[in-house]
Coordinates of C-alpha atoms and ligand atoms in Angstrom, one line a residue:
Chain B
M35 CA -80.5 -44.2 105.7
I36 CA -82.0 -45.7 108.8
E37 CA -81.7 -43.5 111.9
K38 CA -81.3 -45.4 115.1
I39 CA -83.5 -43.8 117.6
A40 CA -83.9 -44.3 121.3
I41 CA -86.8 -42.6 123.1
G42 CA -85.8 -42.0 126.7
P43 CA -88.0 -43.0 129.7
E44 CA -88.7 -39.4 130.6
T45 CA -90.3 -38.7 127.2
E46 CA -92.2 -42.0 127.5
K47 CA -93.5 -41.0 130.8
A48 CA -94.5 -37.5 129.7
I49 CA -96.4 -39.0 126.7
A50 CA -98.2 -41.4 129.0
E51 CA -99.3 -38.5 131.1
I52 CA -100.4 -36.5 128.2
I53 CA -102.5 -39.3 126.8
A54 CA -104.5 -39.4 130.0
R55 CA -105.7 -35.9 129.4
Y56 CA -107.9 -36.8 126.5
P57 CA -110.8 -39.1 126.0
V58 CA -109.1 -40.6 123.0
P59 CA -105.3 -41.3 122.8
E60 CA -104.9 -39.9 119.3
A61 CA -105.6 -36.4 120.6
A62 CA -102.2 -36.6 122.2
L63 CA -100.6 -36.9 118.8
I64 CA -99.3 -33.3 118.5
P65 CA -98.0 -32.9 122.0
A66 CA -96.4 -36.4 121.8
L67 CA -94.7 -35.4 118.5
H68 CA -93.4 -32.3 120.2
K69 CA -91.9 -34.4 123.1
V70 CA -90.2 -36.7 120.7
Q71 CA -88.9 -33.9 118.6
D72 CA -87.6 -32.1 121.7
E73 CA -85.6 -35.2 122.5
L74 CA -84.3 -36.0 119.1
G75 CA -84.0 -32.5 117.5
W76 CA -86.2 -33.6 114.6
L77 CA -88.6 -36.3 113.5
P78 CA -86.9 -39.0 111.4
L79 CA -89.3 -41.6 109.9
E80 CA -88.3 -44.0 112.7
A81 CA -89.6 -41.5 115.2
I82 CA -92.9 -41.1 113.3
D83 CA -93.2 -44.9 113.3
W84 CA -92.5 -45.0 117.1
V85 CA -95.2 -42.4 117.8
A86 CA -97.6 -44.3 115.5
G87 CA -96.9 -47.5 117.5
R88 CA -97.3 -45.7 120.8
L89 CA -100.7 -44.3 119.9
S90 CA -101.8 -47.3 117.8
L91 CA -102.3 -45.1 114.7
P92 CA -101.4 -45.9 111.1
K93 CA -98.0 -44.5 110.2
A94 CA -99.5 -42.6 107.3
R95 CA -101.9 -40.9 109.6
V96 CA -99.1 -39.6 111.8
Y97 CA -97.0 -38.6 108.8
G98 CA -99.9 -36.6 107.5
V99 CA -100.0 -34.6 110.7
V100 CA -96.2 -34.2 110.8
S101 CA -96.2 -32.8 107.3
F102 CA -99.1 -30.4 107.9
Y103 CA -97.4 -28.4 110.7
T104 CA -94.4 -26.3 110.0
M105 CA -92.8 -26.7 113.4
F106 CA -92.2 -30.4 112.8
R107 CA -88.9 -31.0 111.2
R108 CA -88.7 -33.8 108.7
S109 CA -85.0 -33.3 108.0
K110 CA -82.1 -33.1 110.4
P111 CA -81.3 -29.4 111.2
G112 CA -77.9 -28.0 112.1
R113 CA -76.8 -27.8 115.7
H114 CA -78.5 -24.4 115.9
R115 CA -81.6 -23.2 114.3
L116 CA -82.2 -19.6 113.3
E117 CA -85.8 -18.8 112.4
V118 CA -86.2 -15.3 111.2
C119 CA -89.6 -13.7 110.8
T120 CA -90.2 -11.8 107.6
N121 CA -93.9 -11.2 107.9
L122 CA -95.2 -7.7 107.5
S123 CA -94.6 -6.0 110.9
C124 CA -91.0 -7.5 111.0
S125 CA -90.2 -6.6 107.4
L126 CA -91.4 -3.0 107.9
M127 CA -88.6 -2.9 110.5
G128 CA -86.0 -4.7 108.4
G129 CA -87.0 -8.4 108.7
E130 CA -86.3 -9.2 105.0
H131 CA -83.1 -7.4 105.2
L132 CA -82.0 -9.3 108.2
R133 CA -82.8 -12.5 106.4
D134 CA -80.7 -11.4 103.5
Y135 CA -77.9 -10.4 105.9
L136 CA -78.0 -13.8 107.5
C137 CA -77.9 -15.5 104.0
E138 CA -74.9 -13.5 103.1
K139 CA -73.0 -14.2 106.4
L140 CA -73.8 -17.9 106.5
K141 CA -73.5 -18.3 102.7
I142 CA -76.7 -20.3 102.6
Q143 CA -80.3 -19.7 101.5
P144 CA -83.3 -20.0 103.8
G145 CA -84.1 -23.6 104.3
Q146 CA -80.5 -24.6 104.2
T147 CA -77.8 -25.7 106.7
T148 CA -74.2 -24.4 106.7
S149 CA -71.8 -27.0 105.3
D150 CA -70.2 -27.5 108.7
G151 CA -73.6 -28.6 110.0
R152 CA -73.7 -25.8 112.5
I153 CA -76.6 -23.6 111.6
T154 CA -79.9 -24.0 109.8
L155 CA -81.6 -20.8 108.6
T156 CA -85.3 -20.7 108.0
E157 CA -87.7 -17.9 107.1
V158 CA -90.9 -18.0 109.2
E159 CA -94.2 -16.4 109.4
C160 CA -95.4 -14.0 112.2
L161 CA -94.1 -15.2 115.6
G162 CA -96.6 -13.1 117.6
S163 CA -94.0 -10.6 118.7
C164 CA -94.6 -7.8 116.2
G165 CA -94.3 -4.9 118.7
S166 CA -90.6 -5.7 119.1
A167 CA -89.8 -6.4 115.5
P168 CA -87.7 -7.6 113.9
V169 CA -87.8 -10.9 115.6
M170 CA -85.9 -14.2 115.3
L171 CA -86.0 -17.5 117.1
V172 CA -82.7 -19.0 118.1
D173 CA -83.2 -22.6 119.1
D174 CA -86.7 -21.7 120.2
A175 CA -85.8 -18.6 122.2
F176 CA -87.1 -15.2 121.1
Y177 CA -84.6 -12.5 120.1
E178 CA -86.3 -9.2 119.5
N179 CA -85.6 -5.7 118.2
L180 CA -82.8 -7.1 116.1
T181 CA -80.2 -5.2 114.1
P182 CA -77.3 -6.5 112.0
E183 CA -75.1 -5.8 115.1
T184 CA -77.2 -7.9 117.5
V185 CA -77.3 -10.6 114.9
D186 CA -73.5 -10.6 114.7
Q187 CA -73.4 -10.9 118.5
I188 CA -75.8 -13.8 118.4
L189 CA -73.7 -15.6 115.8
E190 CA -70.6 -14.9 117.8
Q191 CA -72.2 -16.3 121.0
L192 CA -73.2 -19.5 119.2
H193 CA -69.7 -19.8 117.9
Q194 CA -68.2 -19.4 121.3
K195 CA -70.6 -21.8 122.9
E196 CA -69.3 -24.5 120.5
T197 CA -65.6 -23.7 120.7
R198 CA -65.8 -23.8 124.4
G199 CA -66.6 -27.4 123.8
G200 CA -69.5 -29.7 124.5
V201 CA -72.7 -29.8 122.6
S202 CA -74.8 -26.8 123.4
Chain Z
M221 CA -105.7 8.5 132.6
T222 CA -107.7 5.6 131.4
E223 CA -108.4 2.6 133.5
R224 CA -106.3 -0.5 133.0
V225 CA -108.1 -3.7 133.6
L226 CA -106.4 -6.6 131.8
T227 CA -102.9 -5.2 132.1
A228 CA -103.3 -3.8 135.7
R229 CA -101.2 -6.5 137.2
F230 CA -98.5 -6.6 134.5
Q231 CA -96.0 -4.5 136.6
T232 CA -96.5 -6.5 139.8
P233 CA -93.5 -8.6 140.7
D234 CA -94.2 -12.3 140.2
S235 CA -97.6 -11.4 138.7
H236 CA -97.8 -14.9 137.3
R237 CA -97.9 -16.6 140.6
L238 CA -101.0 -17.6 142.5
S239 CA -99.9 -15.9 145.7
T240 CA -99.7 -12.4 144.1
Y241 CA -102.8 -13.1 142.1
Q242 CA -104.8 -14.0 145.2
A243 CA -103.3 -11.0 147.1
D244 CA -104.8 -8.8 144.3
G245 CA -108.2 -10.4 144.8
G246 CA -107.7 -13.2 142.3
Y247 CA -110.2 -16.1 142.3
Q248 CA -112.8 -14.0 144.2
A249 CA -114.8 -13.9 141.0
A250 CA -114.6 -17.6 140.6
K251 CA -115.9 -18.1 144.2
K252 CA -118.7 -15.7 143.5
A253 CA -119.5 -17.4 140.2
L254 CA -119.6 -20.9 141.8
S255 CA -122.3 -19.6 144.2
M256 CA -124.4 -18.4 141.2
K257 CA -126.4 -20.6 138.9
P258 CA -124.7 -21.2 135.5
G259 CA -127.6 -19.4 133.7
E260 CA -127.1 -16.3 135.8
I261 CA -123.5 -16.0 134.7
I262 CA -124.6 -16.3 131.1
D263 CA -127.2 -13.6 131.6
L264 CA -124.6 -11.4 133.3
V265 CA -122.1 -11.7 130.5
K266 CA -124.8 -11.3 127.9
A267 CA -125.9 -8.1 129.7
S268 CA -122.4 -6.8 129.7
G269 CA -122.2 -7.1 125.9
L270 CA -118.7 -8.6 126.1
R271 CA -117.7 -9.3 122.5
G272 CA -115.1 -11.8 121.4
R273 CA -111.6 -10.4 121.1
G274 CA -110.3 -13.1 118.7
G275 CA -111.4 -11.3 115.6
A276 CA -115.1 -11.6 114.9
G277 CA -116.5 -9.7 117.9
F278 CA -119.3 -12.2 118.5
P279 CA -121.0 -11.7 121.9
A280 CA -119.5 -14.2 124.4
G281 CA -122.6 -14.7 126.5
L282 CA -124.8 -15.4 123.5
K283 CA -122.2 -18.0 122.2
W284 CA -122.3 -19.8 125.6
S285 CA -126.1 -19.8 125.5
F286 CA -126.1 -21.8 122.2
V287 CA -124.7 -24.8 124.0
P288 CA -127.6 -27.3 124.4
K289 CA -128.4 -27.9 128.1
D290 CA -129.7 -31.4 127.5
S291 CA -126.7 -32.8 125.6
D292 CA -125.6 -36.3 126.8
K293 CA -122.2 -35.7 125.4
P294 CA -119.4 -34.1 127.4
K295 CA -119.0 -30.4 126.8
Y296 CA -115.7 -28.6 126.2
L297 CA -114.2 -25.2 126.4
C298 CA -111.3 -24.5 124.0
I299 CA -109.3 -21.4 124.9
N300 CA -107.9 -20.0 121.7
A301 CA -104.3 -18.9 122.3
D302 CA -103.1 -19.6 118.8
E303 CA -102.3 -15.9 118.3
G304 CA -101.4 -16.3 114.6
E305 CA -102.8 -13.2 112.9
P306 CA -99.8 -11.2 111.7
G307 CA -99.5 -8.1 113.8
T308 CA -101.0 -9.6 116.9
F309 CA -99.1 -10.0 120.1
K310 CA -101.5 -9.5 123.0
D311 CA -102.6 -12.9 124.4
R312 CA -99.0 -13.9 124.9
Y313 CA -98.6 -11.2 127.5
L314 CA -101.8 -12.2 129.3
M315 CA -100.5 -15.7 129.5
E316 CA -97.0 -14.7 130.5
L317 CA -97.9 -12.0 133.0
D318 CA -101.3 -13.0 134.3
P319 CA -101.9 -16.7 133.5
H320 CA -104.2 -17.1 136.5
A321 CA -106.6 -14.4 135.1
V322 CA -106.9 -16.5 131.9
I323 CA -107.5 -19.7 133.9
E324 CA -110.0 -18.0 136.2
G325 CA -111.9 -16.5 133.3
A326 CA -111.9 -19.9 131.5
M327 CA -113.1 -21.6 134.7
I328 CA -116.1 -19.2 135.0
A329 CA -116.9 -19.6 131.3
A330 CA -116.8 -23.4 131.5
Y331 CA -119.0 -23.4 134.6
A332 CA -121.5 -21.1 132.9
F333 CA -122.2 -23.7 130.2
C334 CA -121.5 -26.7 132.3
A335 CA -118.3 -28.0 130.7
N336 CA -115.9 -30.2 132.7
H337 CA -113.0 -30.1 130.4
A338 CA -111.0 -27.2 128.9
Y339 CA -108.0 -27.1 126.7
I340 CA -105.8 -24.0 126.2
Y341 CA -104.6 -24.3 122.6
V342 CA -101.3 -22.3 122.6
R343 CA -99.3 -21.8 119.4
G344 CA -96.3 -24.0 119.6
E345 CA -93.7 -21.3 119.4
F346 CA -94.9 -19.8 122.7
K347 CA -92.7 -21.7 125.1
L348 CA -92.7 -19.2 127.9
P349 CA -96.5 -18.6 127.9
M350 CA -97.0 -22.4 127.9
M351 CA -94.6 -22.8 130.8
R352 CA -96.3 -20.1 132.8
L353 CA -99.8 -21.6 132.1
E354 CA -98.7 -25.0 133.1
A355 CA -97.1 -23.8 136.3
A356 CA -100.2 -21.8 137.1
L357 CA -102.5 -24.8 136.4
E358 CA -100.4 -26.8 138.8
E359 CA -100.8 -24.1 141.5
A360 CA -104.5 -23.9 140.8
R361 CA -104.8 -27.7 141.0
E362 CA -103.0 -27.7 144.4
A363 CA -105.3 -25.0 145.7
N364 CA -108.4 -26.9 144.5
L365 CA -109.2 -24.1 142.1
I366 CA -109.1 -26.6 139.2
G367 CA -109.9 -30.3 139.5
R368 CA -112.6 -32.2 141.4
N369 CA -115.2 -30.5 143.6
I370 CA -113.7 -27.0 143.2
L371 CA -113.8 -25.2 146.5
G372 CA -116.4 -27.6 147.7
S373 CA -118.9 -26.5 145.1
G374 CA -119.4 -29.9 143.6
Y375 CA -118.2 -28.6 140.2
D376 CA -115.4 -30.5 138.5
L377 CA -113.1 -28.9 135.8
E378 CA -110.0 -30.3 134.3
M379 CA -107.9 -27.9 132.2
W380 CA -104.8 -28.6 130.1
V381 CA -102.5 -26.8 127.8
H382 CA -102.5 -28.2 124.2
P383 CA -99.7 -27.0 122.0
G384 CA -100.1 -26.1 118.4
A385 CA -97.3 -26.8 115.9
G386 CA -97.1 -23.9 113.5
A387 CA -100.3 -23.4 111.4
Y388 CA -102.1 -20.1 111.3
V389 CA -105.3 -21.8 110.1
C390 CA -105.5 -23.6 113.5
G391 CA -106.6 -20.3 115.0
E392 CA -109.9 -20.8 113.1
E393 CA -112.2 -22.4 115.6
T394 CA -113.1 -25.6 113.7
A395 CA -109.5 -26.1 112.6
L396 CA -108.4 -25.6 116.2
I397 CA -110.8 -28.3 117.2
E398 CA -109.4 -30.7 114.6
S399 CA -105.9 -29.9 115.7
N400 CA -106.9 -30.4 119.4
E401 CA -108.2 -33.9 118.4
G402 CA -104.8 -34.8 116.8
H403 CA -105.6 -34.1 113.2
R404 CA -104.3 -31.9 110.4
G405 CA -105.8 -28.5 110.9
M406 CA -108.5 -28.6 108.3
P407 CA -111.5 -26.4 109.0
R408 CA -114.9 -28.0 109.2
L409 CA -118.0 -27.0 107.3
K410 CA -120.5 -25.2 109.4
P411 CA -123.2 -26.0 110.4
P412 CA -123.1 -27.9 112.6
F413 CA -121.6 -25.2 114.8
P414 CA -119.1 -26.1 117.5
A415 CA -121.6 -25.2 120.2
V416 CA -123.6 -28.2 119.0
V417 CA -120.9 -30.6 117.6
G418 CA -117.4 -29.6 118.5
L419 CA -114.4 -31.2 120.2
F420 CA -114.7 -35.0 120.3
G421 CA -118.2 -34.6 119.0
G422 CA -119.4 -32.7 122.1
P423 CA -120.8 -29.2 122.4
T424 CA -117.9 -26.8 122.4
V425 CA -117.2 -23.2 122.9
V426 CA -114.1 -21.6 121.5
N427 CA -113.1 -18.3 123.0
N428 CA -110.1 -16.1 122.7
V429 CA -107.7 -15.6 125.7
E430 CA -108.4 -11.9 126.0
T431 CA -112.2 -12.5 125.9
L432 CA -112.0 -14.9 128.8
A433 CA -109.5 -12.8 130.8
Y434 CA -112.3 -10.2 131.0
V435 CA -114.8 -12.5 132.5
P436 CA -113.6 -12.4 136.2
H437 CA -113.7 -8.6 136.0
I438 CA -117.3 -8.6 134.8
V439 CA -118.3 -11.0 137.5
N440 CA -116.6 -8.8 140.1
R441 CA -117.7 -5.4 138.9
G442 CA -120.8 -6.0 136.9
A443 CA -122.2 -5.7 133.4
E444 CA -122.9 -2.0 133.7
W445 CA -119.4 -1.1 134.7
F446 CA -118.1 -3.1 131.7
G447 CA -120.4 -1.3 129.3
S448 CA -119.4 2.1 130.6
L449 CA -115.8 1.6 129.6
G450 CA -116.6 1.9 125.9
P451 CA -119.1 3.1 123.3
E452 CA -122.5 1.4 123.1
K453 CA -122.4 -2.3 122.2
N454 CA -118.6 -2.0 122.3
G455 CA -117.9 -2.1 126.0
G456 CA -114.6 -2.7 127.9
T457 CA -111.1 -1.7 127.3
K458 CA -109.1 -3.4 124.4
L459 CA -105.6 -4.5 124.0
Y460 CA -104.1 -2.8 121.0
G461 CA -100.8 -4.1 119.7
V462 CA -99.1 -1.5 117.6
S463 CA -96.3 -2.3 115.3
G464 CA -94.5 -0.8 112.3
H465 CA -93.3 2.8 111.8
V466 CA -94.3 4.5 115.1
K467 CA -91.9 5.9 117.6
K468 CA -93.2 3.7 120.4
P469 CA -94.6 0.4 119.2
G470 CA -96.0 -2.0 121.8
L471 CA -99.1 -3.3 123.6
Y472 CA -101.5 -0.7 124.9
E473 CA -104.7 -1.1 126.9
L474 CA -107.1 1.7 126.0
P475 CA -110.9 2.2 126.0
M476 CA -112.7 0.5 123.2
G477 CA -113.3 3.1 120.6
T478 CA -110.1 5.2 121.1
P479 CA -109.6 7.0 117.8
L480 CA -106.9 5.5 115.6
N481 CA -105.2 8.8 115.0
E482 CA -104.9 9.3 118.8
I483 CA -103.3 5.8 119.1
V484 CA -100.8 6.5 116.3
F485 CA -99.9 10.2 117.1
G486 CA -100.7 10.4 120.8
V487 CA -100.1 7.1 122.5
C488 CA -97.4 5.8 120.2
G489 CA -95.6 9.1 119.9
G490 CA -96.2 9.7 116.2
M491 CA -94.2 8.5 113.3
R492 CA -90.6 7.3 113.5
N493 CA -88.1 9.8 112.1
D494 CA -91.1 12.2 111.7
R495 CA -91.9 10.8 108.4
K496 CA -95.3 11.1 106.9
L497 CA -98.0 8.4 107.6
K498 CA -99.1 6.5 104.5
A499 CA -101.5 3.8 105.7
V500 CA -102.6 1.8 108.7
I501 CA -103.9 -1.8 108.9
P502 CA -106.2 -1.5 111.9
G503 CA -106.9 -5.0 113.1
G504 CA -104.3 -7.5 111.9
S505 CA -103.2 -8.6 108.5
S506 CA -106.7 -9.8 107.4
T507 CA -108.3 -6.4 107.9
P508 CA -108.6 -3.9 105.0
V509 CA -106.0 -1.1 105.1
L510 CA -106.9 2.5 105.9
T511 CA -105.2 5.4 104.2
A512 CA -103.7 8.3 106.2
D513 CA -106.9 10.3 105.5
E514 CA -109.1 7.6 107.0
I515 CA -107.6 7.2 110.4
K516 CA -109.9 9.5 112.4
V517 CA -112.0 6.3 112.9
N518 CA -112.8 5.0 116.4
M519 CA -111.2 1.7 117.1
D520 CA -114.2 -0.4 118.0
F521 CA -116.1 -3.2 116.2
D522 CA -118.9 -1.2 114.8
S523 CA -117.0 2.0 113.8
L524 CA -114.4 0.1 111.9
A525 CA -117.0 -2.0 110.2
K526 CA -118.7 1.3 109.1
A527 CA -115.4 2.5 107.8
G528 CA -115.1 -0.6 105.6
S529 CA -112.6 -2.4 107.7
M530 CA -112.5 -4.5 110.9
L531 CA -111.3 -4.3 114.5
G532 CA -110.1 -7.9 114.1
S533 CA -107.6 -8.7 116.8
G534 CA -106.8 -5.0 117.5
A535 CA -103.4 -5.3 115.8
V536 CA -102.5 -1.9 114.4
I537 CA -99.8 -2.0 111.7
V538 CA -98.5 1.5 110.8
M539 CA -96.7 2.3 107.6
D540 CA -94.9 5.4 106.6
E541 CA -94.6 7.2 103.2
G542 CA -91.6 5.1 102.2
T543 CA -93.6 1.8 102.2
C544 CA -94.3 0.1 98.9
M545 CA -97.9 -1.1 99.1
V546 CA -97.4 -3.6 96.3
R547 CA -94.7 -5.2 98.4
V548 CA -97.0 -5.2 101.4
A549 CA -99.7 -7.0 99.4
M550 CA -97.1 -9.4 98.0
R551 CA -95.9 -10.3 101.5
L552 CA -99.4 -10.8 102.8
A553 CA -100.3 -13.0 99.9
K554 CA -97.2 -15.1 100.5
F555 CA -98.4 -15.6 104.1
Y556 CA -101.9 -16.7 103.1
D557 CA -100.5 -18.9 100.4
H558 CA -98.3 -20.6 102.9
E559 CA -101.1 -21.0 105.4
S560 CA -103.9 -22.2 103.2
C561 CA -104.9 -25.7 104.2
G562 CA -105.6 -26.6 100.6
Q563 CA -109.0 -28.1 101.2
C564 CA -111.1 -25.8 99.0
T565 CA -110.4 -24.7 95.5
P566 CA -110.9 -20.9 95.6
C567 CA -108.4 -20.6 98.4
R568 CA -106.0 -23.3 97.4
E569 CA -105.8 -22.1 93.8
G570 CA -106.8 -18.5 94.0
V571 CA -104.4 -17.4 96.7
P572 CA -101.3 -18.7 95.0
W573 CA -102.4 -16.9 91.9
I574 CA -102.8 -13.7 93.8
R575 CA -99.3 -14.1 95.1
K576 CA -97.8 -14.9 91.7
I577 CA -99.4 -11.9 90.1
L578 CA -98.2 -9.7 92.9
V579 CA -94.7 -11.1 92.6
R580 CA -94.7 -10.3 88.9
I581 CA -95.9 -6.7 89.4
E582 CA -93.4 -6.1 92.2
T583 CA -90.5 -7.4 90.1
G584 CA -91.4 -5.3 87.1
R585 CA -93.1 -8.0 85.0
G586 CA -96.7 -7.0 85.5
C587 CA -99.3 -6.5 82.8
R588 CA -101.8 -3.7 82.5
Q589 CA -104.8 -5.9 83.3
D590 CA -103.1 -7.4 86.4
P591 CA -104.8 -5.1 89.0
K592 CA -108.2 -5.9 87.6
L593 CA -107.3 -9.6 87.6
L594 CA -106.4 -9.4 91.2
L595 CA -109.7 -7.9 92.1
E596 CA -111.5 -10.6 90.1
L597 CA -109.6 -13.3 92.0
C598 CA -110.6 -11.6 95.3
D599 CA -114.2 -11.6 94.3
N600 CA -114.0 -15.3 93.3
I601 CA -112.5 -16.3 96.6
Q602 CA -114.4 -14.3 99.1
G603 CA -117.5 -16.0 100.4
N604 CA -116.8 -19.2 98.5
T605 CA -114.6 -21.1 100.9
V606 CA -115.0 -23.5 103.9
C607 CA -113.4 -21.1 106.4
P608 CA -112.8 -17.4 106.4
L609 CA -109.0 -17.7 105.6
G610 CA -109.9 -17.2 102.0
D611 CA -111.7 -13.9 102.9
A612 CA -108.8 -13.0 105.1
C613 CA -106.6 -12.9 102.1
A614 CA -109.1 -11.4 99.6
M615 CA -110.2 -8.5 101.8
P616 CA -106.8 -6.9 102.5
I617 CA -105.6 -7.5 99.0
R618 CA -108.7 -5.9 97.5
A619 CA -108.3 -2.8 99.7
L620 CA -104.6 -2.5 98.9
V621 CA -105.3 -2.7 95.1
T622 CA -108.2 -0.3 95.3
K623 CA -106.8 2.3 97.6
F624 CA -103.3 2.3 96.2
R625 CA -104.1 1.6 92.5
D626 CA -101.7 4.2 91.3
E627 CA -98.8 2.4 92.9
F628 CA -99.7 -0.8 91.2
D629 CA -100.0 1.0 87.9
A630 CA -96.7 2.7 88.4
H631 CA -94.9 -0.6 89.0
I632 CA -96.4 -1.9 85.8
E633 CA -95.6 1.1 83.7
K634 CA -92.1 1.6 85.0
K635 CA -91.4 -2.1 84.9
Q636 CA -89.9 -2.0 88.4
C637 CA -90.7 -1.2 92.0
P638 CA -90.1 2.5 92.5
I639 CA -89.1 2.0 96.1
G640 CA -87.2 -1.2 95.7
G641 CA -89.1 -3.4 98.2
F642 CA -89.1 -2.8 102.0
Q643 CA -87.0 0.0 103.2
N644 CA -83.6 -0.9 104.6
P645 CA -83.4 0.5 108.1
W646 CA -79.6 0.1 108.1
P647 CA -78.5 1.8 104.9
S648 CA -74.9 1.9 106.1
I649 CA -74.8 -1.8 105.9
K650 CA -74.9 -3.0 102.3
I651 CA -77.1 -6.1 102.0
Q652 CA -77.4 -8.1 98.9
A653 CA -80.9 -9.2 98.4
C654 CA -82.0 -12.8 98.4
K655 CA -84.4 -13.8 95.7
V656 CA -87.9 -12.2 95.8
S657 CA -90.4 -14.8 96.5
Ligands
LIG41 C1 -107.8 -18.1 109.6 C2 -108.3 -17.7 111.0 C3 -107.4 -17.6 112.0 C4 -107.8 -17.2 113.3 N1 -106.9 -17.1 114.3 C5 -107.3 -16.8 115.6 C6 -106.3 -16.7 116.6 O1 -105.1 -16.9 116.4 N2 -106.8 -16.5 117.9 C7 -108.1 -16.3 118.1 O2 -108.5 -16.1 119.3 N3 -109.0 -16.3 117.1 C8 -108.7 -16.6 115.9 N4 -109.6 -16.7 114.9 C9 -111.0 -16.5 115.2 C10 -111.6 -17.8 115.7 O3 -112.1 -18.6 114.6 C11 -112.8 -17.6 116.7 O4 -113.7 -16.7 116.1 C12 -112.4 -17.0 118.0 O5 -111.4 -17.7 118.6 C13 -113.6 -17.0 118.9 O6 -113.3 -16.4 120.1 P1 -113.9 -15.0 120.6 O7 -115.4 -15.1 120.3 O8 -113.6 -15.0 122.1 O9 -113.3 -13.9 119.8 C14 -109.2 -17.0 113.6 C15 -110.1 -17.1 112.5 C16 -109.7 -17.4 111.2 C17 -110.7 -17.5 110.2
LIG42 S1 -110.5 -21.2 102.9 FE1 -108.4 -21.9 102.7 S2 -107.7 -22.4 104.7 FE2 -110.0 -22.3 104.8 S3 -110.7 -24.4 104.5 FE3 -110.6 -23.5 102.5 S4 -108.5 -24.0 101.7 FE4 -108.5 -24.3 103.9
LIG43 S1 -94.5 -10.0 111.9 FE1 -92.7 -10.8 112.8 S2 -93.4 -11.4 114.8 FE2 -95.2 -10.7 113.9

């Protein structure tokens, strides 16, 4: 399927500014990919092509970078992303159990999206927040010292945001 | 009460703003430094004995002195804010709560080896630290503390935030440089060392955030003062990030060389639910584990090396008696497997095998010779790879297998994990396990 993408002028402007920070434009590749992903929510092939064109790089060169870094999403996520850390400090405090709890509640495995397209669950490595383990990112925001109860609340909040209408 | 240096401003309201930083004497060190000769700053930092806080403990002043003075290529400073070592959560607080201290320290360092460009490489997940740094850089630029002809000194320095995108290996200095250039984070073979050929081919210094945040204090208060804060050759205070089964996990600034048992049982209030201590990983996931009997050790570079481990990033991971050490090893191996860049064979092939063998032991399918096989794999990886990520897997796994061998054997004999994986902190909630992987 071909994704129609449109990169807004603000992202374009931001990328132009970033390019000016480096002696060679290709050094702006990772920050530029972040900007495009922030706008689109993920990096469809068309977005990769666009970035390649913008930085005058071969598409394969850009794709190689995209596939190296775990934060770049090559498939479309659900409307919300839960990224639960199960590395050591978190799992000592229940990180793996929280992951399993989320799997059970959402009826998906890590790496999957709920059938209504609402939530994508991923298991991630240490998020640099181990002193307040267990930790999860919800759409890039840190949630710390989690318990099954607080996870329930977070899911409820996401649900309410959506039912109140509008894309959140 | 011990002196707080790096965290002294953390409770100040709006500590991240230039106004409060300057009210607390911020950028005085920069002014002083700009009136000194670059070489004098290197000598001062050398004399202080400041050692890198990113993991290896290499003397900062010495590293700066390796940068050739006569290079015709632009020189660069890369500030390592990748903070990826599991257990570590210190630099984020420096960036969030005292970003100007990081910037000032970086500026003095860059001036010391005559670099005009600096990039702060921040792990991509750290949105707030990046926002704070960017706002602080903006303030600093407006106040002519960054940019052209800083405070009329004739010195130019540009400094930018460069985001990572989720790759532990990019914390390794040459992978960081590759990533900063817009490439996959594949470490480079050394030599040449970055001080000679680094970012964009120019002489480059890579320093950790905490290392650089100390520099203004050393300029203000002198080399001797710094040395006096810790044991010989291990000066200063240190940020220790404590996680795991203690009553009060968190970030603590303590004198370098504070005994580990004091950190666990004093500062952190002892073990949660008053259970028995089983083991401590003293310096982040890559450092060899210490058993409960071994924690009288002083937490500084040299004492931990003597004890067969490492200070690493000062990330203390505490585990109680209910922790399955096979499971711990398995989880760490999974991490290193995921993070291996795949460029050299011992790491690319060996680490997944370590993981597979640990999974089979943990799930009751281990064979009698598996522990020995694990040790052999560790031996074949360590020292045989392009970057130290291979060692970072081999060292902790070897220590876990050696020091907790009976647990590995028990798994194999009983054909199951006696504990059943990590403990469930919420036993009232029944959780069906996902697959072990
Ligand atoms: C696999 C690997 C990951 C590393 N991750 C980090 C990191 O996240 N932050 C850091 O400061 N140093 C990290 N290091 C150490 C750096 O290579 C380098 O030694 C350090 O940034 C130098 O700074 P320092 O001398 O101020 O400590 C890592 C090293 C390896 C081998
Ligand atoms: S040791 Fe591992 S991470 Fe390092 S260069 Fe080799 S394959 Fe890559
Ligand atoms: S182990 Fe989960 S944040 Fe570090």
